[in-house]
Tab-separated table of C-alpha atoms in Angstrom:
chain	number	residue	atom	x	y	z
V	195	UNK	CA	0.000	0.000	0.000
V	196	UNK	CA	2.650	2.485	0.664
V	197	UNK	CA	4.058	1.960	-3.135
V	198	UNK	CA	0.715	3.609	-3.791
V	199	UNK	CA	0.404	6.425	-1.152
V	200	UNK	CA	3.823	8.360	-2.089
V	201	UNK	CA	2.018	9.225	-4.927
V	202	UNK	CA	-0.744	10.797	-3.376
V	203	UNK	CA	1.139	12.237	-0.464
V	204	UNK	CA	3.533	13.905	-2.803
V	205	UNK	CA	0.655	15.513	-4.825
V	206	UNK	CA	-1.344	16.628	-1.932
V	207	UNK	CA	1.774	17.787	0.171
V	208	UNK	CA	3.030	19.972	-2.952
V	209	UNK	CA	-0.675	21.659	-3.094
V	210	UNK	CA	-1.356	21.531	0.372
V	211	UNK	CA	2.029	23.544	1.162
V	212	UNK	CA	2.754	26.016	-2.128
V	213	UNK	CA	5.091	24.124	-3.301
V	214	UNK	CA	4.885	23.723	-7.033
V	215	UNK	CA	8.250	25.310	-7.800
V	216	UNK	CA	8.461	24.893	-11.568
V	217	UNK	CA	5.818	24.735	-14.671
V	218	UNK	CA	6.806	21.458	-15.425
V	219	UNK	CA	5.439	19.897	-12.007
V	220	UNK	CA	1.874	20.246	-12.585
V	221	UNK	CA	2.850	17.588	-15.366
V	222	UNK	CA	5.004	15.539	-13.408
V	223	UNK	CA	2.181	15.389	-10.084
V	224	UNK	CA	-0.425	14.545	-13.122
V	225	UNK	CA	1.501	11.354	-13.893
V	226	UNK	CA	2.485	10.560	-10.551
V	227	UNK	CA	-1.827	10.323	-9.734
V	228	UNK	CA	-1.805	8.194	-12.909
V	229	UNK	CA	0.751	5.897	-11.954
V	230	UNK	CA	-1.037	5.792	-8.474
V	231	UNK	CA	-4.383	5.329	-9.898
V	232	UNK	CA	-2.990	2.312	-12.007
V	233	UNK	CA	-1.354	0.620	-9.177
V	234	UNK	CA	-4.144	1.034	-7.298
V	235	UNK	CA	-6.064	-1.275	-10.054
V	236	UNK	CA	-3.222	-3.751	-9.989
V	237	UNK	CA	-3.020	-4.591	-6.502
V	238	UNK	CA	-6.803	-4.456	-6.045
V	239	UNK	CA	-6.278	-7.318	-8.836
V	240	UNK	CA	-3.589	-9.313	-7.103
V	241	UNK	CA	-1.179	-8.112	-9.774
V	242	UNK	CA	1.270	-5.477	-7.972
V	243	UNK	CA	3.648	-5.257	-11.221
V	244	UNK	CA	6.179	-3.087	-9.965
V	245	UNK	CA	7.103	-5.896	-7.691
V	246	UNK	CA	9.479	-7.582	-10.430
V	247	UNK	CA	10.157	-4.221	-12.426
V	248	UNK	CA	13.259	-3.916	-13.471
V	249	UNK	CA	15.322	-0.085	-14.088
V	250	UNK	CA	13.609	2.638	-12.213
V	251	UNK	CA	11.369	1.968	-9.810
V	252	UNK	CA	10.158	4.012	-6.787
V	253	UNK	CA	9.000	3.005	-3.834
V	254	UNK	CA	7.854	3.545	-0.338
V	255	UNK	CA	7.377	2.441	3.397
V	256	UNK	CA	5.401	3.150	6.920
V	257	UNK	CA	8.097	4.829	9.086
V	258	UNK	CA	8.664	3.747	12.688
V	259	UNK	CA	8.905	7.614	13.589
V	260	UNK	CA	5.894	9.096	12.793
V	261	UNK	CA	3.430	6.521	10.766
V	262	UNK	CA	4.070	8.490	7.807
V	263	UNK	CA	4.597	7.463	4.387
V	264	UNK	CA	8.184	7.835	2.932
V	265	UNK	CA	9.152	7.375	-0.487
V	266	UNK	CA	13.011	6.343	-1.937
V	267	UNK	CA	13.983	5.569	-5.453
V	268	UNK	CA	15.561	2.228	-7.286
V	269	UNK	CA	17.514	1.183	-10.065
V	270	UNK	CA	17.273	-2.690	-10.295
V	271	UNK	CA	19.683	-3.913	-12.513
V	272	UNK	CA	18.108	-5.662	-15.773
V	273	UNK	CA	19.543	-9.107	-14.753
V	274	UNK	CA	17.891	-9.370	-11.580
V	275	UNK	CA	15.766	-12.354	-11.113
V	276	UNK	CA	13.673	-13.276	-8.018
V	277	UNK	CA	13.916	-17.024	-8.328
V	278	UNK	CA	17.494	-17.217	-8.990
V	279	UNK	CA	19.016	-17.491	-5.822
V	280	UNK	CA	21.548	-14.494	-6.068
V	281	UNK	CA	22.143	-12.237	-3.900
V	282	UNK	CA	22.842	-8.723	-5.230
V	283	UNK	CA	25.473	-6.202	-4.707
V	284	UNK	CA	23.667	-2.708	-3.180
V	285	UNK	CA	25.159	1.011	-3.448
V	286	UNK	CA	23.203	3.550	-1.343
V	287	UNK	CA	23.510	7.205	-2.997
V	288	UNK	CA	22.877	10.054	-1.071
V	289	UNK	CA	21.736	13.070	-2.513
V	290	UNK	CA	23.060	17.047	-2.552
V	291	UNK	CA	21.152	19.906	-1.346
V	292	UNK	CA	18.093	21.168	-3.601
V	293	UNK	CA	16.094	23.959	-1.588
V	294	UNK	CA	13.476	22.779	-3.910
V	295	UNK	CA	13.525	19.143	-3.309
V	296	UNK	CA	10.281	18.242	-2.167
V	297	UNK	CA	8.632	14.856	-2.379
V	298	UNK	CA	7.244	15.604	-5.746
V	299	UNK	CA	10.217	16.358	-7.242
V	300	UNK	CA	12.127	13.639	-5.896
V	301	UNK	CA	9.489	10.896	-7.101
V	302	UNK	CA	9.841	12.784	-10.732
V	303	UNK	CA	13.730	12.949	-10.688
V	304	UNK	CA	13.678	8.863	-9.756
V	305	UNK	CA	11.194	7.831	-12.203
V	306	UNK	CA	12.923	8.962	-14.940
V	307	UNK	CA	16.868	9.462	-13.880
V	308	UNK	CA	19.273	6.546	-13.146
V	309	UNK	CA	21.366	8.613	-10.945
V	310	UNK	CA	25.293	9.498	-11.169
V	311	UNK	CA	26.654	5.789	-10.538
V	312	UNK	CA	24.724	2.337	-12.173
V	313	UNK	CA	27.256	0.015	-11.071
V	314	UNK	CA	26.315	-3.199	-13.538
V	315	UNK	CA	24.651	-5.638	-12.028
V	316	UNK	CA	23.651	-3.760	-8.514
V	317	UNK	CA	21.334	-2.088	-7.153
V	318	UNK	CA	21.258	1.340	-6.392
V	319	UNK	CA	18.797	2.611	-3.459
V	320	UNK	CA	18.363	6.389	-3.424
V	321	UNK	CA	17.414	8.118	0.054
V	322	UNK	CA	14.182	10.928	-0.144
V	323	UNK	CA	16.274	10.752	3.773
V	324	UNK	CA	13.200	13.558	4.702
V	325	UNK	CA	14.244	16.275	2.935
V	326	UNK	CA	17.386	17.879	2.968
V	327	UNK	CA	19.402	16.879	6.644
V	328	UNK	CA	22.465	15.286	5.563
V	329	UNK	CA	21.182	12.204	7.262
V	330	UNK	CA	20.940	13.512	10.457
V	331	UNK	CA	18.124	12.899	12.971
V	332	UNK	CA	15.312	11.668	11.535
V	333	UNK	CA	16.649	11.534	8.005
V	334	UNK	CA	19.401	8.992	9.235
V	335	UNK	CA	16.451	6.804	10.591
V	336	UNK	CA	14.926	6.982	7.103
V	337	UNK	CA	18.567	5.851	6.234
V	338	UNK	CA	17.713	2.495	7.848
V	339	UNK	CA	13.887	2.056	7.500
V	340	UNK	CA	14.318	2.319	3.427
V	341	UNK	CA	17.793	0.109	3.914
V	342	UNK	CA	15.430	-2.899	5.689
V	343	UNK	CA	12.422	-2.553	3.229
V	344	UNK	CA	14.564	-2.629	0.219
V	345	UNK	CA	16.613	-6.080	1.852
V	346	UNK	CA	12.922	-7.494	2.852
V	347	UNK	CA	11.674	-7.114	-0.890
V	348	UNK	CA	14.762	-8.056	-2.657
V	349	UNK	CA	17.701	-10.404	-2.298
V	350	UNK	CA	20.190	-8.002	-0.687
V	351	UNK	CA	23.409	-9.345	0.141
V	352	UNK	CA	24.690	-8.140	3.527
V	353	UNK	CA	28.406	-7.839	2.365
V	354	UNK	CA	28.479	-6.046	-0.793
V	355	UNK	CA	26.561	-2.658	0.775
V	356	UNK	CA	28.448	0.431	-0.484
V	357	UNK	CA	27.423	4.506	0.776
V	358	UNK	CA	28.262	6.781	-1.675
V	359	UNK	CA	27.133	10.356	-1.848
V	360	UNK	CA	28.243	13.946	-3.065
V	361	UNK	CA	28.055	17.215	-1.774
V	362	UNK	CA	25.328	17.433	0.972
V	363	UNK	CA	24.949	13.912	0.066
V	364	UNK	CA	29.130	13.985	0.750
V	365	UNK	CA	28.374	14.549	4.581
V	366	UNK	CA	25.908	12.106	4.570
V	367	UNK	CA	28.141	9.237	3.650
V	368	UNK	CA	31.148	10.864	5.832
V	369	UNK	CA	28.823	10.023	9.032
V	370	UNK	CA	27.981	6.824	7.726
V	371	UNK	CA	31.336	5.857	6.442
V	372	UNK	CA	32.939	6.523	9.947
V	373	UNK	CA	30.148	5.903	12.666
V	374	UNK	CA	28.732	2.619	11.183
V	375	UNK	CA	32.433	1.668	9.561
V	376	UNK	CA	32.118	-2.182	9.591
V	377	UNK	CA	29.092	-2.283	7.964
V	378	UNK	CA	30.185	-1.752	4.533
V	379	UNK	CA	31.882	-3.193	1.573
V	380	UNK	CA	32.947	0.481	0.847
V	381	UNK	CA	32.359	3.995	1.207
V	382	UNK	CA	32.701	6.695	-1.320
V	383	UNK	CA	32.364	10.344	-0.115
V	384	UNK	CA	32.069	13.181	-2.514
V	385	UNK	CA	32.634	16.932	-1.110
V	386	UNK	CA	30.543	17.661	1.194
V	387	UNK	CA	31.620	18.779	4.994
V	388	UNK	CA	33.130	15.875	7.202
V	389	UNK	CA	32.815	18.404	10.383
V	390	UNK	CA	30.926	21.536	11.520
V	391	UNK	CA	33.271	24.417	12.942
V	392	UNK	CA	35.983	24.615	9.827
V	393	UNK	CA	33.364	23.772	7.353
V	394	UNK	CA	31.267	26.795	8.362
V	395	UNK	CA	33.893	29.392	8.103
V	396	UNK	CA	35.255	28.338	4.796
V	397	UNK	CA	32.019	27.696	3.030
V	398	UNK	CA	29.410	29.604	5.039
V	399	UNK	CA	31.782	32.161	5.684
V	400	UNK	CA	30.564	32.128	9.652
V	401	UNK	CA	31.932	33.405	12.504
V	402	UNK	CA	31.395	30.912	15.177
V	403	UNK	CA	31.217	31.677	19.393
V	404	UNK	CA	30.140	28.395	20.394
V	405	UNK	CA	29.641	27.285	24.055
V	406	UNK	CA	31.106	24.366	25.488
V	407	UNK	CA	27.816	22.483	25.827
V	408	UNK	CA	27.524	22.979	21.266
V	409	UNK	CA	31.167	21.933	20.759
V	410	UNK	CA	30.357	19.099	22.674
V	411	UNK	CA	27.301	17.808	21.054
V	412	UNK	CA	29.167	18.572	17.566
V	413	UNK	CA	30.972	15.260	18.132
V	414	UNK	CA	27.857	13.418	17.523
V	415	UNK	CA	28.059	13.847	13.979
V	416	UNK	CA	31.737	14.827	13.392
V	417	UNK	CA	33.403	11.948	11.379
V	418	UNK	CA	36.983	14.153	12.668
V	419	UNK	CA	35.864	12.931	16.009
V	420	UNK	CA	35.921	9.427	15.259
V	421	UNK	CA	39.124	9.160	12.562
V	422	UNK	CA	40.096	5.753	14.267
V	423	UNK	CA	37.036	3.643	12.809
V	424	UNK	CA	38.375	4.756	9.561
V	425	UNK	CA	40.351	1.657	9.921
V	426	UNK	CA	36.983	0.038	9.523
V	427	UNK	CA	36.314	0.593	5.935
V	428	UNK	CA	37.583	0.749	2.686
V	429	UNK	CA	37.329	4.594	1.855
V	430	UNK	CA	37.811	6.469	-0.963
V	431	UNK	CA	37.960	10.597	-0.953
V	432	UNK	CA	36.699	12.558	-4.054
V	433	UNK	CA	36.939	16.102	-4.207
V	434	UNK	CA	37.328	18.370	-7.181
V	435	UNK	CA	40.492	20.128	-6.971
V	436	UNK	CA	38.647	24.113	-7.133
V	437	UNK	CA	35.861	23.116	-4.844
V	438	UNK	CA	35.975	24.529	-1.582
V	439	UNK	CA	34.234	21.680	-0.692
V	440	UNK	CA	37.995	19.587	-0.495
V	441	UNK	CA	38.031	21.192	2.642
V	442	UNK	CA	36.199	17.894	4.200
V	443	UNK	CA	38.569	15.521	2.839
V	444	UNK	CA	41.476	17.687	3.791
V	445	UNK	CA	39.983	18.008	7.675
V	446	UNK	CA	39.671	14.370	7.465
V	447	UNK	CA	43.444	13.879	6.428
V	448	UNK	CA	44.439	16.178	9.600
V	449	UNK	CA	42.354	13.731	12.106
V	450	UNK	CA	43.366	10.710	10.514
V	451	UNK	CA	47.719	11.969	10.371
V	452	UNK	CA	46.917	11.697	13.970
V	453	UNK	CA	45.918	8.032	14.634
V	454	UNK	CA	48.595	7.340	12.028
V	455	UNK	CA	46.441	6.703	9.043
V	456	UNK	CA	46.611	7.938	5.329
V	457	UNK	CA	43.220	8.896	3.175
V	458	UNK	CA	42.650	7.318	-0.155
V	459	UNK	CA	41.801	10.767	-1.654
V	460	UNK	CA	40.855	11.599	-5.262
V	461	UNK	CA	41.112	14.760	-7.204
V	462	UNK	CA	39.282	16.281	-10.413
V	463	UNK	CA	42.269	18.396	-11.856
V	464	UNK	CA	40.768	21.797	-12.406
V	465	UNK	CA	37.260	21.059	-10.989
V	466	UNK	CA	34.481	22.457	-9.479
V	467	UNK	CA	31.631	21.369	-7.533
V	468	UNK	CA	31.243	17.943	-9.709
V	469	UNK	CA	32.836	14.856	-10.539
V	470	UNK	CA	36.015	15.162	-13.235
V	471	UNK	CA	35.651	12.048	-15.795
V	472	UNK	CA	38.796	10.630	-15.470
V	473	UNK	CA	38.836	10.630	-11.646
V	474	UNK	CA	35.168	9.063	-11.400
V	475	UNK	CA	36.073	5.976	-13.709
V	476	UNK	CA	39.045	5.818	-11.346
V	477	UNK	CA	36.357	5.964	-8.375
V	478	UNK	CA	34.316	3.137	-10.021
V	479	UNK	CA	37.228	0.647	-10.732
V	480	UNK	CA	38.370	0.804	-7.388
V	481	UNK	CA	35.195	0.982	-5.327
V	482	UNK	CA	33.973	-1.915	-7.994
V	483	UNK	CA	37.148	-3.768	-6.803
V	484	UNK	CA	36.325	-3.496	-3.275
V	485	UNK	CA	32.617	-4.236	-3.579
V	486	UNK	CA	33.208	-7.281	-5.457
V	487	UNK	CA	35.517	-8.500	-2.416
V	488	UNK	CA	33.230	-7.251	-0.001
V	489	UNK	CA	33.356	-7.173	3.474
V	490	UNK	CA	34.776	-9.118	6.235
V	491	UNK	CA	31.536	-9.593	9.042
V	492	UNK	CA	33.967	-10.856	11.506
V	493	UNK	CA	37.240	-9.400	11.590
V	494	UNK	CA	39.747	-10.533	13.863
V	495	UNK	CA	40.598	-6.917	15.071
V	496	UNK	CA	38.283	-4.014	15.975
V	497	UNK	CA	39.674	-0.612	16.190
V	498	UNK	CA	36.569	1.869	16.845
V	499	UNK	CA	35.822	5.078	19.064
V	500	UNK	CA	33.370	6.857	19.643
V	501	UNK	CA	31.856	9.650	22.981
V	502	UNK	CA	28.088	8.642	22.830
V	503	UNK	CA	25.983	4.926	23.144
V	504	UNK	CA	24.210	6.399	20.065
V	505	UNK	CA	27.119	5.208	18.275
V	506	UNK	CA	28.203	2.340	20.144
V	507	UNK	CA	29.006	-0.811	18.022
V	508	UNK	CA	31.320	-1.840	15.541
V	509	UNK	CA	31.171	-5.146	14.069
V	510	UNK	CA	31.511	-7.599	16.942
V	511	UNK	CA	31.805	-5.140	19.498
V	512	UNK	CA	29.357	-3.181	21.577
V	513	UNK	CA	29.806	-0.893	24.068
V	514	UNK	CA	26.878	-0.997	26.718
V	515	UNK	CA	28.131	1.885	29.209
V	516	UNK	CA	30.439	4.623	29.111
V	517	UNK	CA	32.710	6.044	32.445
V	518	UNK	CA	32.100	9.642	30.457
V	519	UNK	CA	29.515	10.908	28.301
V	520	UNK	CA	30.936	13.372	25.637
């Protein structure tokens, strides 16, 4: 049922709230209805045909947080089969700011664009994540919810997850790649700010007075904070070599020089705010390399920090108290 109430949720949020931000969305909410309207028929049939769909295909689920309805986007790869006991590799792309991103346009954008990476073969889940958060909060929870209903609806295979994102999408997968490490085959960070006090004076251009209590609670999301579970993942940098945006992989650098650990870092010669050809089919091979090899669910050495029991395993190891919070 929830495959059929995006659609109406995303029409009657964008009308409900003003927020028709281009001519061509009056077209796009018209087909979204239709497509509604004709699952709607198919179900009531027995005949839910998006089920085995193969390309683009959006989605949706009941969240744990609010009983709402929350849409993501899929590219199945053509070869997928239900019956044929695979299990697929999954990439996980989180997506940049858009001040005009609202649940309309995101259902338009996924029905009819693959994305910036189609590995062959995989599949690719993109994150609505609740607007525009970085996957913070409640947007990290819809993180997991859409993780767990794509790997109860399709053969997912628990070692060959990859989190790749770019720009705000960037941050995203910097807190993912370092506070949930172990849990992927790979991690592939574009831009995007890896920490909050540097970041906002070089990009926001902010002057910053923060109390004690702030710079505390900072270190929940800071992936400089936690440079040691680094050692966790396979992680590959990209920035483009004129965005300020390096400025995350460089901050991540510093931190990780200091636990004695090097970044894999790649840069777009004489690049902007995007990926540089040649440095993205470099991205690809390698991070196709690693997700081929996938993870390793038990290693025999876990190196992980952390200053909060929000954040408190890594693989085999949980930590159930702390001496000191923060």
């Amino acid at each position: 049922l929830p495959d059929l109430e995006i659609f109406q949720k995303s029409v009657s949020w964008a009308l409900g709230y003003d927020e028709f931000f281009r001519t061509n969305e009056v077209d796009a909410a018209r087909l979204q209805l239709q497509e509604g309207f004709k699952r709607a028929a198919a179900l009531r049939d027995g005949k839910p045909y998006w089920t085995d769909a193969r390309g683009l295909v959006v989605r949706g689920y009941i969240s744990r947080v609010d009983g709402s309805v929350q849409p993501y986007g899929l590219v199945v790869p053509e070869a997928f089969a239900a019956q044929d006991g695979r299990n697929y590799r999954l990439d996980t792309w989180f997506h940049g700011r858009g001040e005009q991103l609202s649940e309309l346009a995101f259902l338009n954008d996924r029905m009819r664009n693959p994305g910036e990476f189609t590995p062959r073969g995989a599949f690719v889940l993109h994150l609505y994540g609740r607007y525009c958060n970085g996957s913070r909060f409640a947007g990290e929870t819809d993180f997991w919810e859409a993780l767990d209903d794509v790997k109860k609806r399709y053969p997912i295979d628990n070692e060959r997850i990859v989190v790749r994102g770019f720009s705000l999408g960037g941050a995203a997968c910097w807190h993912m790649a370092t506070h949930f490490a172990s849990q992927w085959a790979a991690a592939a960070p574009g831009a995007g700010f890896s920490e909050t006090a540097e970041f906002l004076k070089v990009f926001q251009k902010e002057t910053l007075t923060p109390a004690l209590w702030e710079q505390k609670l900072w270190q929940l999301y800071d992936s400089t904070a936690v440079p040691l579970n680094v050692s966790m993942v396979p992680l590959i940098a990209y920035s483009g070599a004129d965005d300020s945006q390096i400025q995350a992989a460089r901050a991540m650098e510093q931190a990780l020089t200091g636990e004695g650990l090097e970044l894999t870092h790649l840069i777009g010669p004489k690049t902007g705010h995007r990926y540089e050809p040649g440095a993205k089919a470099e991205l690809n091979r390698r991070i196709d390399a690693l997700a081929t090899q996938g993870r390793d669910p038990l290693p025999a050495v876990v190196r992980f920090e952390t200053a909060t029991l929000r954040y408190n395993t890594m693989a085999w190891v949980t930590i159930e108290a702390l001496g000191e919070h923060w």
